[in-house]
mmCIF file with all atom_site columns, C-alpha atoms in Angstrom:
data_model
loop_
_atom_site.group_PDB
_atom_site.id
_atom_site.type_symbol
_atom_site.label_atom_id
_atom_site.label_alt_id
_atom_site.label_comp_id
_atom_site.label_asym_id
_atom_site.label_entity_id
_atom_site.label_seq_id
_atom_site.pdbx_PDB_ins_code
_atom_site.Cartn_x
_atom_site.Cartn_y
_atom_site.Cartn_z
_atom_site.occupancy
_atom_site.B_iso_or_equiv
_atom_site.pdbx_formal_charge
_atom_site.auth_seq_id
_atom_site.auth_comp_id
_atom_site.auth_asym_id
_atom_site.auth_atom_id
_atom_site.pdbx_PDB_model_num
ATOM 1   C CA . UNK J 1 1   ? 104.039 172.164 93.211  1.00 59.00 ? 237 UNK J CA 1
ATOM 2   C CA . UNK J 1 2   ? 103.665 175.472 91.007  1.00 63.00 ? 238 UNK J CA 1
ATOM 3   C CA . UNK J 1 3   ? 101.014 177.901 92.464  1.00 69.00 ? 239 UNK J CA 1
ATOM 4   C CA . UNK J 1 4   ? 98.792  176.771 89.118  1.00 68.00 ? 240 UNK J CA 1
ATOM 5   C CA . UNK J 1 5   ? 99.686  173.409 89.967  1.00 76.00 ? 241 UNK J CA 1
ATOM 6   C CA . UNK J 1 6   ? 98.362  173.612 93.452  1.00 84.00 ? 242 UNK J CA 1
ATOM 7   C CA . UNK J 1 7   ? 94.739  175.669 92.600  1.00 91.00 ? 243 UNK J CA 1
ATOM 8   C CA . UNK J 1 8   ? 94.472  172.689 89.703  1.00 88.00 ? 244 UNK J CA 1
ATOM 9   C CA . UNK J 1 9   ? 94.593  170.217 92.159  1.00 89.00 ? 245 UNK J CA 1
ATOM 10  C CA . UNK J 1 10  ? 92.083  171.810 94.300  1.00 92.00 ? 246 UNK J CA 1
ATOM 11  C CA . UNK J 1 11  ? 89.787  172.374 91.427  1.00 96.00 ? 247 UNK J CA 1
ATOM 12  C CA . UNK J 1 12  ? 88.962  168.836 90.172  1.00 95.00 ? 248 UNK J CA 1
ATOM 13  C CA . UNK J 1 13  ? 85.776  169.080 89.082  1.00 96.00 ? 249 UNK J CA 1
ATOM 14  C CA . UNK J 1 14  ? 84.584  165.585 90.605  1.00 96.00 ? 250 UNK J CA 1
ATOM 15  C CA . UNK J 1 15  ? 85.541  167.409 94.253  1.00 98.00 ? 251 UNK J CA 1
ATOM 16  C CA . UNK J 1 16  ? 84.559  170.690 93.804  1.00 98.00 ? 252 UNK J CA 1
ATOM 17  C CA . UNK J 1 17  ? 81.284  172.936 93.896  1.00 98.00 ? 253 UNK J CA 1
ATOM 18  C CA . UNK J 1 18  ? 80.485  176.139 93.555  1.00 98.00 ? 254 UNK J CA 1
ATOM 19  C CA . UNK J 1 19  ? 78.498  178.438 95.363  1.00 99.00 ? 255 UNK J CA 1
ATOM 20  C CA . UNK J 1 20  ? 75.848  181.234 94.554  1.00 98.00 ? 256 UNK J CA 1
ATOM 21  C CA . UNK J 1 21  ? 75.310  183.393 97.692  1.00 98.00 ? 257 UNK J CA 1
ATOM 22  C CA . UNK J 1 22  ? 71.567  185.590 97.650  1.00 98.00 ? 258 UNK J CA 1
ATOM 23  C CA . UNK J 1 23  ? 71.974  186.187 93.654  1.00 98.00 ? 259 UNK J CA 1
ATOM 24  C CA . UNK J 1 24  ? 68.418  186.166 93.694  1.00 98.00 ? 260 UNK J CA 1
ATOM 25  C CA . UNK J 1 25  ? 65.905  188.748 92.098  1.00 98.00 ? 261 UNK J CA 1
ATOM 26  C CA . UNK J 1 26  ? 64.947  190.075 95.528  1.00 97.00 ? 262 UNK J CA 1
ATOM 27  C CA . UNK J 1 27  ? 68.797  191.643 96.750  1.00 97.00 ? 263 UNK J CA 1
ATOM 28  C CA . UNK J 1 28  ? 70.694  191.705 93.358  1.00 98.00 ? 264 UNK J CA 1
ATOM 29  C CA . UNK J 1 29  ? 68.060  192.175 90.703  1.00 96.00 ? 265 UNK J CA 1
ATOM 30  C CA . UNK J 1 30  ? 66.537  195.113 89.366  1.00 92.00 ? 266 UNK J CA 1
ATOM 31  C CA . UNK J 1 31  ? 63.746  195.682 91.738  1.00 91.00 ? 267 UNK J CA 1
ATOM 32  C CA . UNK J 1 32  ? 65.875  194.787 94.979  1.00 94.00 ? 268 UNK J CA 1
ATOM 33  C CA . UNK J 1 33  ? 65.068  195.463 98.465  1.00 93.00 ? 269 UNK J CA 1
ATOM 34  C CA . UNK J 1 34  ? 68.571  196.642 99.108  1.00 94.00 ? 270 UNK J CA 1
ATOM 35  C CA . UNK J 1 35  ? 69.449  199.049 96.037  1.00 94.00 ? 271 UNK J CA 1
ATOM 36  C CA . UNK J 1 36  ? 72.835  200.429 97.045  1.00 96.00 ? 272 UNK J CA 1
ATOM 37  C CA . UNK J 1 37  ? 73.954  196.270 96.956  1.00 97.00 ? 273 UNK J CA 1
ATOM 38  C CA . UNK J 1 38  ? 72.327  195.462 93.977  1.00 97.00 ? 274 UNK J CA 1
ATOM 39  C CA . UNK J 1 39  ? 73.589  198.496 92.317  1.00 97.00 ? 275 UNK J CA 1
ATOM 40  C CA . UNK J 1 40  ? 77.227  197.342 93.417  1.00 97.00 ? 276 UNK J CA 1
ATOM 41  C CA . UNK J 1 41  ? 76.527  193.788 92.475  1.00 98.00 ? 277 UNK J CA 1
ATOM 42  C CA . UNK J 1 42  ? 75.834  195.123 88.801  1.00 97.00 ? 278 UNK J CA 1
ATOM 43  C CA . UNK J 1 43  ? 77.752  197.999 88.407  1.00 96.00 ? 279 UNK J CA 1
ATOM 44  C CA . UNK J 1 44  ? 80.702  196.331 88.887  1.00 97.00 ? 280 UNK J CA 1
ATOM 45  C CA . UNK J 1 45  ? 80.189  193.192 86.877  1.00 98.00 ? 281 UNK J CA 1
ATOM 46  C CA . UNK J 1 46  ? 79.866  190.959 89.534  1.00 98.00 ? 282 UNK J CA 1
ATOM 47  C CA . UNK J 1 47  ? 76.751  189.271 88.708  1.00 98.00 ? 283 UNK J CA 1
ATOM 48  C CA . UNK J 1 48  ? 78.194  189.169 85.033  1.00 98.00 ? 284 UNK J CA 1
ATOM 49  C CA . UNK J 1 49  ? 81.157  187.412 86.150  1.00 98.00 ? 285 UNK J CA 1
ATOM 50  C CA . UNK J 1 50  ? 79.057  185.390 88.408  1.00 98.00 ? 286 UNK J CA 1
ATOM 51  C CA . UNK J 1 51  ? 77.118  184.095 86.024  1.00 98.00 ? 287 UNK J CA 1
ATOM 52  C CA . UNK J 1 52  ? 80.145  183.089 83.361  1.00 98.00 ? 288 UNK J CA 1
ATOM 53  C CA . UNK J 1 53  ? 81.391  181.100 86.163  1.00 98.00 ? 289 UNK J CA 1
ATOM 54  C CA . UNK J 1 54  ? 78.190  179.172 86.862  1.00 98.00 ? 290 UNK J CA 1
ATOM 55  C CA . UNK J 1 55  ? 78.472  178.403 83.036  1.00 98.00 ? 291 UNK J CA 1
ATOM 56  C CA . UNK J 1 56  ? 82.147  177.276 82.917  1.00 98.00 ? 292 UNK J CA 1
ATOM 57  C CA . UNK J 1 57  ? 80.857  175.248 86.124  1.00 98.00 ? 293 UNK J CA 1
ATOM 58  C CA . UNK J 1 58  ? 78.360  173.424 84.284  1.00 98.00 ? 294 UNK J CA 1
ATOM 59  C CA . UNK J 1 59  ? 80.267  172.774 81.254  1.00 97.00 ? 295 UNK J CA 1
ATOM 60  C CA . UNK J 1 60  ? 82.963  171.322 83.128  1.00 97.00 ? 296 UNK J CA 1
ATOM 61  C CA . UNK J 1 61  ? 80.845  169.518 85.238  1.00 97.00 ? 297 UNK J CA 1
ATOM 62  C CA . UNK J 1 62  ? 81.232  170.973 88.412  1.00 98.00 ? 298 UNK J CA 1
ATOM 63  C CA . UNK J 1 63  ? 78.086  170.946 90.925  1.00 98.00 ? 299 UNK J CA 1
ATOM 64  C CA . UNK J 1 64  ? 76.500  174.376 91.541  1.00 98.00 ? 300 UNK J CA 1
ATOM 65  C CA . UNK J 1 65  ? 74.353  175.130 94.324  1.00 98.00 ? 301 UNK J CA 1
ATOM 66  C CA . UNK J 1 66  ? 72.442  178.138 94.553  1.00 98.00 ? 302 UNK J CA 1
ATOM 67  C CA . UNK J 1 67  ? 71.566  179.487 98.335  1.00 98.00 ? 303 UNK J CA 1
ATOM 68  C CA . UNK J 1 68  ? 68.506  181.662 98.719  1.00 98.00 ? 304 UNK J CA 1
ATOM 69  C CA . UNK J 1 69  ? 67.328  183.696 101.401 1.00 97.00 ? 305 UNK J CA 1
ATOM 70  C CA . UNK J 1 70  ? 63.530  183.944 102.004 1.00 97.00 ? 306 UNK J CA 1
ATOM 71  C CA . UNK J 1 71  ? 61.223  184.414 104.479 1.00 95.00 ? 307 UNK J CA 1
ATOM 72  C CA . UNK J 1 72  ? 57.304  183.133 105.132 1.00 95.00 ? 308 UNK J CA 1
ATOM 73  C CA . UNK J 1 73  ? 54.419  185.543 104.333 1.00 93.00 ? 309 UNK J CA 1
ATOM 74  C CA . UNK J 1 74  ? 53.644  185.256 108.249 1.00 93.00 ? 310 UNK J CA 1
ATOM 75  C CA . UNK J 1 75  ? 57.243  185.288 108.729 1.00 91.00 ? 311 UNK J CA 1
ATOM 76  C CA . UNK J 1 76  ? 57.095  182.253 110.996 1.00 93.00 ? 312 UNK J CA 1
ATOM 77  C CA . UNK J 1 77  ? 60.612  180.915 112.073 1.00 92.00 ? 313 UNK J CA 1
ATOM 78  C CA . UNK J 1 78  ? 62.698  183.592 111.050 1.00 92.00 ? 314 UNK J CA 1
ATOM 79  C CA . UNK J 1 79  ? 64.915  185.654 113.318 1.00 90.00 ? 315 UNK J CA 1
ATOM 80  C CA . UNK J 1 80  ? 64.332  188.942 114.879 1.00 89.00 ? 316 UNK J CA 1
ATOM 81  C CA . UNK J 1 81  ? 67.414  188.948 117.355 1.00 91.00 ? 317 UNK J CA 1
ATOM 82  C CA . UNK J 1 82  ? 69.593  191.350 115.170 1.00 91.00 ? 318 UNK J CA 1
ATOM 83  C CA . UNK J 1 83  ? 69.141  194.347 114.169 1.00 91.00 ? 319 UNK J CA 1
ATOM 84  C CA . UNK J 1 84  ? 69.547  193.404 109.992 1.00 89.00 ? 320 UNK J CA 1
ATOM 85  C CA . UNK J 1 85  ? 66.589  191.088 110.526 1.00 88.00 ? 321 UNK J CA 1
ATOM 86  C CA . UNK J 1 86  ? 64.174  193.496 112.106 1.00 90.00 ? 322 UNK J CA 1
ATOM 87  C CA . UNK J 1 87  ? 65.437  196.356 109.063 1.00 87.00 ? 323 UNK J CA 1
ATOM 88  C CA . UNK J 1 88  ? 64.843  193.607 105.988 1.00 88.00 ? 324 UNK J CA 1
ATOM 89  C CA . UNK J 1 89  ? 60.992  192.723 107.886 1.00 88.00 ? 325 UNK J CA 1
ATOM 90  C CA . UNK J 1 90  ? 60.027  196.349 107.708 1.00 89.00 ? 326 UNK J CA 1
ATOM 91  C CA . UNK J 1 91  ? 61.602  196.775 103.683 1.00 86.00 ? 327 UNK J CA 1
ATOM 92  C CA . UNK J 1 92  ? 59.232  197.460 100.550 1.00 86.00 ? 328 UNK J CA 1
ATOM 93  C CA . UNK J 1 93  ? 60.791  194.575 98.699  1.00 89.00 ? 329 UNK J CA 1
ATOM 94  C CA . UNK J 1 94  ? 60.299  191.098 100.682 1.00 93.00 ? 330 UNK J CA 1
ATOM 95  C CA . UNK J 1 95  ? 62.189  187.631 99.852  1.00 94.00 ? 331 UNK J CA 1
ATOM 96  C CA . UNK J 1 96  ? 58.774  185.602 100.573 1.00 95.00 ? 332 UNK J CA 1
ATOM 97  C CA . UNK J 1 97  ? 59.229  182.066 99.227  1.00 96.00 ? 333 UNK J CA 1
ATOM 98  C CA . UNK J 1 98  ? 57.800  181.435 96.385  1.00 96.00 ? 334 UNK J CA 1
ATOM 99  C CA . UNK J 1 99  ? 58.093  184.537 94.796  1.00 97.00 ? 335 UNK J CA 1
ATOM 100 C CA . UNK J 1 100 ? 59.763  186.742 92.275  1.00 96.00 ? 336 UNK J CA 1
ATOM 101 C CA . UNK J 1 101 ? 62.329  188.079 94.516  1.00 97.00 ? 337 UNK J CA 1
ATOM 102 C CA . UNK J 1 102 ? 63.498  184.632 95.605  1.00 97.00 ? 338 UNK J CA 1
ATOM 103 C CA . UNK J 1 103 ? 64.370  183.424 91.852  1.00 98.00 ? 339 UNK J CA 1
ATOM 104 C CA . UNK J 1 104 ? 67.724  183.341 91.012  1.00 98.00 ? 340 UNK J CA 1
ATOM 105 C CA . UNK J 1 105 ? 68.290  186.605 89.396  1.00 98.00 ? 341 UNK J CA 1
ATOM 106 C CA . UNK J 1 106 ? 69.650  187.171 85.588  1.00 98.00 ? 342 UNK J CA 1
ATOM 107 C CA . UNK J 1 107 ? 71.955  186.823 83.913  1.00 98.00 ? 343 UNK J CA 1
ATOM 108 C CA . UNK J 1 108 ? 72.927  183.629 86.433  1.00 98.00 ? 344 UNK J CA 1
ATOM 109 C CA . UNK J 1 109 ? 72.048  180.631 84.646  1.00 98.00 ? 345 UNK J CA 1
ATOM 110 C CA . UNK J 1 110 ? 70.335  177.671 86.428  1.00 98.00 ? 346 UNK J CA 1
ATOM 111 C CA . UNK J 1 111 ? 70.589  174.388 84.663  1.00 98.00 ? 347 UNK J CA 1
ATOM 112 C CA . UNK J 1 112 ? 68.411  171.061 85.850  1.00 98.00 ? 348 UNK J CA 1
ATOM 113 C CA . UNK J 1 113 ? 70.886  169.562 88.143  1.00 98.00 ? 349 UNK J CA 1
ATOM 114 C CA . UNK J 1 114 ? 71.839  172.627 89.717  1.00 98.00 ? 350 UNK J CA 1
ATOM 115 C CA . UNK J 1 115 ? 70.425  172.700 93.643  1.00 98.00 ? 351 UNK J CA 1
ATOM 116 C CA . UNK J 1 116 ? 68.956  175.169 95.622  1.00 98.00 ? 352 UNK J CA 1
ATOM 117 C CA . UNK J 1 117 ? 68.636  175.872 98.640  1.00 98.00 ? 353 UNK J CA 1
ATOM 118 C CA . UNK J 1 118 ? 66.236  177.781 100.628 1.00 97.00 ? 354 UNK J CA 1
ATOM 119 C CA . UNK J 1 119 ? 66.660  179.283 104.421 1.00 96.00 ? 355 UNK J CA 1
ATOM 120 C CA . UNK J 1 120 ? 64.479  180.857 106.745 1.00 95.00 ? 356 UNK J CA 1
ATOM 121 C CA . UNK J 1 121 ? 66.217  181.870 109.024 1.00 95.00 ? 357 UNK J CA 1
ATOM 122 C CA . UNK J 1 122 ? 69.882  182.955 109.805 1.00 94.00 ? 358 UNK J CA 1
ATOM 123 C CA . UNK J 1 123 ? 72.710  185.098 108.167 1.00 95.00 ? 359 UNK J CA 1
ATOM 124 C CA . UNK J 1 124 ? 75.232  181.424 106.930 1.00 97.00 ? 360 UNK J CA 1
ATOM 125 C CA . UNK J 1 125 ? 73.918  179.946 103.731 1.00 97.00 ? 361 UNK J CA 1
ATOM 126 C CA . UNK J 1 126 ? 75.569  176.621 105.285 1.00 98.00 ? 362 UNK J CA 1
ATOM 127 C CA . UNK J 1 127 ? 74.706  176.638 109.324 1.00 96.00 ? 363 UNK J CA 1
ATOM 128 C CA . UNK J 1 128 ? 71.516  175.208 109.707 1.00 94.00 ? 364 UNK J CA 1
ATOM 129 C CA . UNK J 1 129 ? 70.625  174.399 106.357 1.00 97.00 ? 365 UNK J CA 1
ATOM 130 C CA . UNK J 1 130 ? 71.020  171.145 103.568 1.00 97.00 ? 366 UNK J CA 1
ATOM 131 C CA . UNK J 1 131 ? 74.442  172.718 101.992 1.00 98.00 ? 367 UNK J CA 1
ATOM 132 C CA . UNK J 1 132 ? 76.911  170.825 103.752 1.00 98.00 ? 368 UNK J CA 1
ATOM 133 C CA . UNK J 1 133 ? 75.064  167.322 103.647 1.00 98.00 ? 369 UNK J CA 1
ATOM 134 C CA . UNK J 1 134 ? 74.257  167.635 100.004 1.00 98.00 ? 370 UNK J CA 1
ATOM 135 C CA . UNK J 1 135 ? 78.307  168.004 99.392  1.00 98.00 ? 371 UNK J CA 1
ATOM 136 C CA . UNK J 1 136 ? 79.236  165.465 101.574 1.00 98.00 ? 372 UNK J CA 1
ATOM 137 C CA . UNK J 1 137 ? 77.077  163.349 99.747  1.00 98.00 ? 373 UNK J CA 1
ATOM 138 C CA . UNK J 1 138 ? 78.740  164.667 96.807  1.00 98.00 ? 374 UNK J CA 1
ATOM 139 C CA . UNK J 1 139 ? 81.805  163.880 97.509  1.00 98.00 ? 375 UNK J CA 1
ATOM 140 C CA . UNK J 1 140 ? 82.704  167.372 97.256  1.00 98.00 ? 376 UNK J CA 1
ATOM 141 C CA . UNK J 1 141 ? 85.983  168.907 99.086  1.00 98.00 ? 377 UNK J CA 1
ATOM 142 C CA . UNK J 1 142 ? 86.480  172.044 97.782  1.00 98.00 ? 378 UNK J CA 1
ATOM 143 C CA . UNK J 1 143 ? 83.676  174.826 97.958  1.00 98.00 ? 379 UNK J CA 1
ATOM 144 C CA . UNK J 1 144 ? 84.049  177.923 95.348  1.00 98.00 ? 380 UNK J CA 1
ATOM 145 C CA . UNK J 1 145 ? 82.630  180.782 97.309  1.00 99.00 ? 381 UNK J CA 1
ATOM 146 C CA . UNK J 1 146 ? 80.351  183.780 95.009  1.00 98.00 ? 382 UNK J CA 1
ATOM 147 C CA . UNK J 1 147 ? 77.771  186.010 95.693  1.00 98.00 ? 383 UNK J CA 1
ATOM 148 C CA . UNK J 1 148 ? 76.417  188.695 98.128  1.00 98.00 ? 384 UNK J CA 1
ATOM 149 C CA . UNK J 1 149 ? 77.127  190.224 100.415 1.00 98.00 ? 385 UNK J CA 1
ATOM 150 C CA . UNK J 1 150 ? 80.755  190.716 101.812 1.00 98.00 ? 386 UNK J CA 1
ATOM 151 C CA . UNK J 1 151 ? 79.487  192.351 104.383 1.00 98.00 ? 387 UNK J CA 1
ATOM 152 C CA . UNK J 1 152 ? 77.409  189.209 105.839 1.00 98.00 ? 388 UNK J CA 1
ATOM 153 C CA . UNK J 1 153 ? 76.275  186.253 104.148 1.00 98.00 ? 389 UNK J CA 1
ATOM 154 C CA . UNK J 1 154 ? 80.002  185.818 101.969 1.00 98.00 ? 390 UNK J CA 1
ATOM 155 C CA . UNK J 1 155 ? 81.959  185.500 104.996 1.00 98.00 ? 391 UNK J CA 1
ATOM 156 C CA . UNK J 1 156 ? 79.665  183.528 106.943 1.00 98.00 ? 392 UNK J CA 1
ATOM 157 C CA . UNK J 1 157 ? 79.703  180.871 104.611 1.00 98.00 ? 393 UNK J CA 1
ATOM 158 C CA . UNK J 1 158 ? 83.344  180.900 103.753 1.00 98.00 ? 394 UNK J CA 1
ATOM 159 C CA . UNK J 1 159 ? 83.731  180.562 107.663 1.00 98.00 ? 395 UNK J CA 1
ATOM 160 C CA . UNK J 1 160 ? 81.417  177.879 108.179 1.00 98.00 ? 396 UNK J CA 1
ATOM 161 C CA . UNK J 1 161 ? 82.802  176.123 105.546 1.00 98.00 ? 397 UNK J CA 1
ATOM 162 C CA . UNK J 1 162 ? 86.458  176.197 106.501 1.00 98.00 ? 398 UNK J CA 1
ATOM 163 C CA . UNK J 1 163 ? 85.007  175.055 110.045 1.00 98.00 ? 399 UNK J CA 1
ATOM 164 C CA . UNK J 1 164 ? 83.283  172.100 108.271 1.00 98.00 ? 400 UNK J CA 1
ATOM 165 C CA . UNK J 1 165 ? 86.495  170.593 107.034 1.00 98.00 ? 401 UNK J CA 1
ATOM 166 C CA . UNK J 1 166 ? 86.078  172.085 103.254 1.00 98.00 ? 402 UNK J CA 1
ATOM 167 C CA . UNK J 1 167 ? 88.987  174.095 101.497 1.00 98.00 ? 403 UNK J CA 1
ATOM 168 C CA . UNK J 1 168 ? 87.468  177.597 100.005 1.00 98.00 ? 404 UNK J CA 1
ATOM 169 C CA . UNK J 1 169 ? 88.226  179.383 97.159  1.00 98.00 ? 405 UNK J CA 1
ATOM 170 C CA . UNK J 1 170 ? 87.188  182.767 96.617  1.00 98.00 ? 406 UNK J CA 1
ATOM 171 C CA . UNK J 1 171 ? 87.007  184.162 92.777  1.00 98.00 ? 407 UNK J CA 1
ATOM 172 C CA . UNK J 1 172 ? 87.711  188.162 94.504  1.00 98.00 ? 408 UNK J CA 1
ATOM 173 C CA . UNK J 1 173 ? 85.737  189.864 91.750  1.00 98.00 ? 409 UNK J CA 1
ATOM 174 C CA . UNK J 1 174 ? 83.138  187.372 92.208  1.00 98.00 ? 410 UNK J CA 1
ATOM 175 C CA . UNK J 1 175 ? 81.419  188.696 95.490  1.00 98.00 ? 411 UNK J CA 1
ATOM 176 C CA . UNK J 1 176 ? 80.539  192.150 96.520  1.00 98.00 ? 412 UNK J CA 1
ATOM 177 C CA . UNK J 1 177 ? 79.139  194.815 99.159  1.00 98.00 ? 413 UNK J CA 1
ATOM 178 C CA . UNK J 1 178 ? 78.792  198.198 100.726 1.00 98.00 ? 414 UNK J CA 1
ATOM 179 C CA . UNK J 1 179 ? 80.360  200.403 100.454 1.00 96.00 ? 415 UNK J CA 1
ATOM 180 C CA . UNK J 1 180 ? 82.709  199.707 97.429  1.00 90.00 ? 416 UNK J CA 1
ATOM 181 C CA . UNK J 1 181 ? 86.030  199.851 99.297  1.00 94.00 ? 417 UNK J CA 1
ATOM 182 C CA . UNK J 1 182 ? 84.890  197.197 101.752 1.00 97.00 ? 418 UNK J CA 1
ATOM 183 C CA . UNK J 1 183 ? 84.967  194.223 99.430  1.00 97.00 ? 419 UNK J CA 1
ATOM 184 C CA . UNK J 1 184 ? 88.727  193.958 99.193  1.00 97.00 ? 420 UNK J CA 1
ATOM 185 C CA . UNK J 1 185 ? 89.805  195.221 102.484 1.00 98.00 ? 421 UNK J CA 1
ATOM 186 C CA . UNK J 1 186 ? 87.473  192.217 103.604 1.00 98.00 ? 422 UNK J CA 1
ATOM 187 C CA . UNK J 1 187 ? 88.573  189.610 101.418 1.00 98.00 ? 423 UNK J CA 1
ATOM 188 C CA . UNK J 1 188 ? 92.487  191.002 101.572 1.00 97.00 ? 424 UNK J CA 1
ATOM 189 C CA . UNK J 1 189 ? 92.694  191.506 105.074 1.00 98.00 ? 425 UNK J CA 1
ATOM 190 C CA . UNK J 1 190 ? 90.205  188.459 106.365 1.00 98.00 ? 426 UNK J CA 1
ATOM 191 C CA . UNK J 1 191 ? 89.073  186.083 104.034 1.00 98.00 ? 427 UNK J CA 1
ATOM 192 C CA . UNK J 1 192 ? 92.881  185.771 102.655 1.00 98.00 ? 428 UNK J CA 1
ATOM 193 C CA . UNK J 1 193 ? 93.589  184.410 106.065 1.00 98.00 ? 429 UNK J CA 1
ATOM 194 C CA . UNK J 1 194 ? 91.413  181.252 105.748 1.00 98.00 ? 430 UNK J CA 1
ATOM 195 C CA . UNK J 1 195 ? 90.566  180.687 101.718 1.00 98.00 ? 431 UNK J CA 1
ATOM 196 C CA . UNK J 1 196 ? 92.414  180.859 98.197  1.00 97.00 ? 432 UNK J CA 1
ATOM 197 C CA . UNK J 1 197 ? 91.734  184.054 96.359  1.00 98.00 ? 433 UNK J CA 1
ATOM 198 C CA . UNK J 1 198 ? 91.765  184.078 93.287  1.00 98.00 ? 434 UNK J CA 1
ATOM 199 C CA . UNK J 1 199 ? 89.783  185.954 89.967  1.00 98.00 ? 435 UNK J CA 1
ATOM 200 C CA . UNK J 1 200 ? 87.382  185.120 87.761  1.00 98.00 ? 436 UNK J CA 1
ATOM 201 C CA . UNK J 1 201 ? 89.792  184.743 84.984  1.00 98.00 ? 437 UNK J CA 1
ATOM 202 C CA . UNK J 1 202 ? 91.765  182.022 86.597  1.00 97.00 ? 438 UNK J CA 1
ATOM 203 C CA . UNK J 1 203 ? 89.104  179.803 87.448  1.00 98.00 ? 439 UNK J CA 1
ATOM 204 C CA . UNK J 1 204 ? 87.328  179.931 83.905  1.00 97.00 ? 440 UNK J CA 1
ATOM 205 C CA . UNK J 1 205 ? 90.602  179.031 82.227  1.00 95.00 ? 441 UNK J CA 1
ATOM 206 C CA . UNK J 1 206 ? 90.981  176.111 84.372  1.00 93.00 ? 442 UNK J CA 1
ATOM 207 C CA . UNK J 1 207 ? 87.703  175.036 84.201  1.00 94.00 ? 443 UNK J CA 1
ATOM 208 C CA . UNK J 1 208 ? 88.172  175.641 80.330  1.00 87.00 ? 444 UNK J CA 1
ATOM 209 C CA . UNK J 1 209 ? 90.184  172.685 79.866  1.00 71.00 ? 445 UNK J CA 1
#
């Protein structure tokens, strides 16, 4: 089987989801807690692309799950044994549920049977919370991996994943982090090693048919 062949296969849209990882207001919009990310997230048309994939996904009727990270006002349950949770408690912008900055930020379209899902705690968007039930009750064996950061959250969940018995593909142009030069050393020289990479262009003409 071709290359295209192969990636086709793995793409049926009955058996495949795709991912949003922290594209929410709070980290990737406008008025983010972590600037330098958000301004990479943008700048580079990440979210853009992100968000013409989420379309393509719901036009060809592939599931899309959105994972959010927030926190409680009292911050009850979330961690403080690492040194990123103790920084992102003290920042001017919080991710408190129910909030601005926990709303899936623009241009990323969220349609009615999307899902989302929330965490409290932890730096996987699939360990410990409803992500890997909800596609198993999906029937879903293929997990299309976007979002922020490649630093943290991206690889954690392309990890988990693969360690869950799912097959990830990750769109390359579709995630970023800090600094710039990081993203595709990371996904080249780690992610590579356990997913398919691919672009954004590849997956939008196959979910075009």
């Amino acid at each position: 089987m071709s290359a295209h062949g192969a990636l086709e296969a793995l793409l049926e849209p009955s058996r495949t989801a795709l991912l949003t990882v922290e594209c929410q207001n709070g980290v990737v919009g406008e008025r983010s807690a972590l600037p330098e990310l958000a301004a990479a997230a943008r700048e580079s048309g990440m979210l853009d692309r992100v968000a013409r994939l989420v379309g393509a996904a719901h036009g060809a009727g592939v599931q899309v799950l959105h994972a959010v990270a927030e926190r409680r006002p009292d911050g009850r349950g979330s961690g403080a044994n690492a040194r990123l949770f103790r920084a992102a408690s003290r920042l001017p912008v919080q991710q408190l549920s129910g909030t601005e900055a926990v709303r899936v930020a623009a241009p990323v379209p969220v349609a009615e049977e999307d899902l989302v899902v929330r965490r409290l705690h932890g730096l996987s968007p699939l360990a410990g919370t409803d992500v890997d039930p909800l596609l198993r009750n999906l029937g879903v064996r293929t997990l299309v991996v976007t979002g922020v950061s490649a630093n943290v959250a991206v690889p954690n969940a392309v990890f988990d994943a693969v360690n869950l018995g799912y097959t990830v593909v990750v769109p390359e142009d579709a995630v970023a982090g800090v600094p710039e030069d990081y993203t595709p050393a990371m996904v080249r020289h780690t992610l590579a090693l356990v997913a398919t990479v691919t672009d954004t262009a590849t997956l939008l003409g196959h979910w075009a048919r």
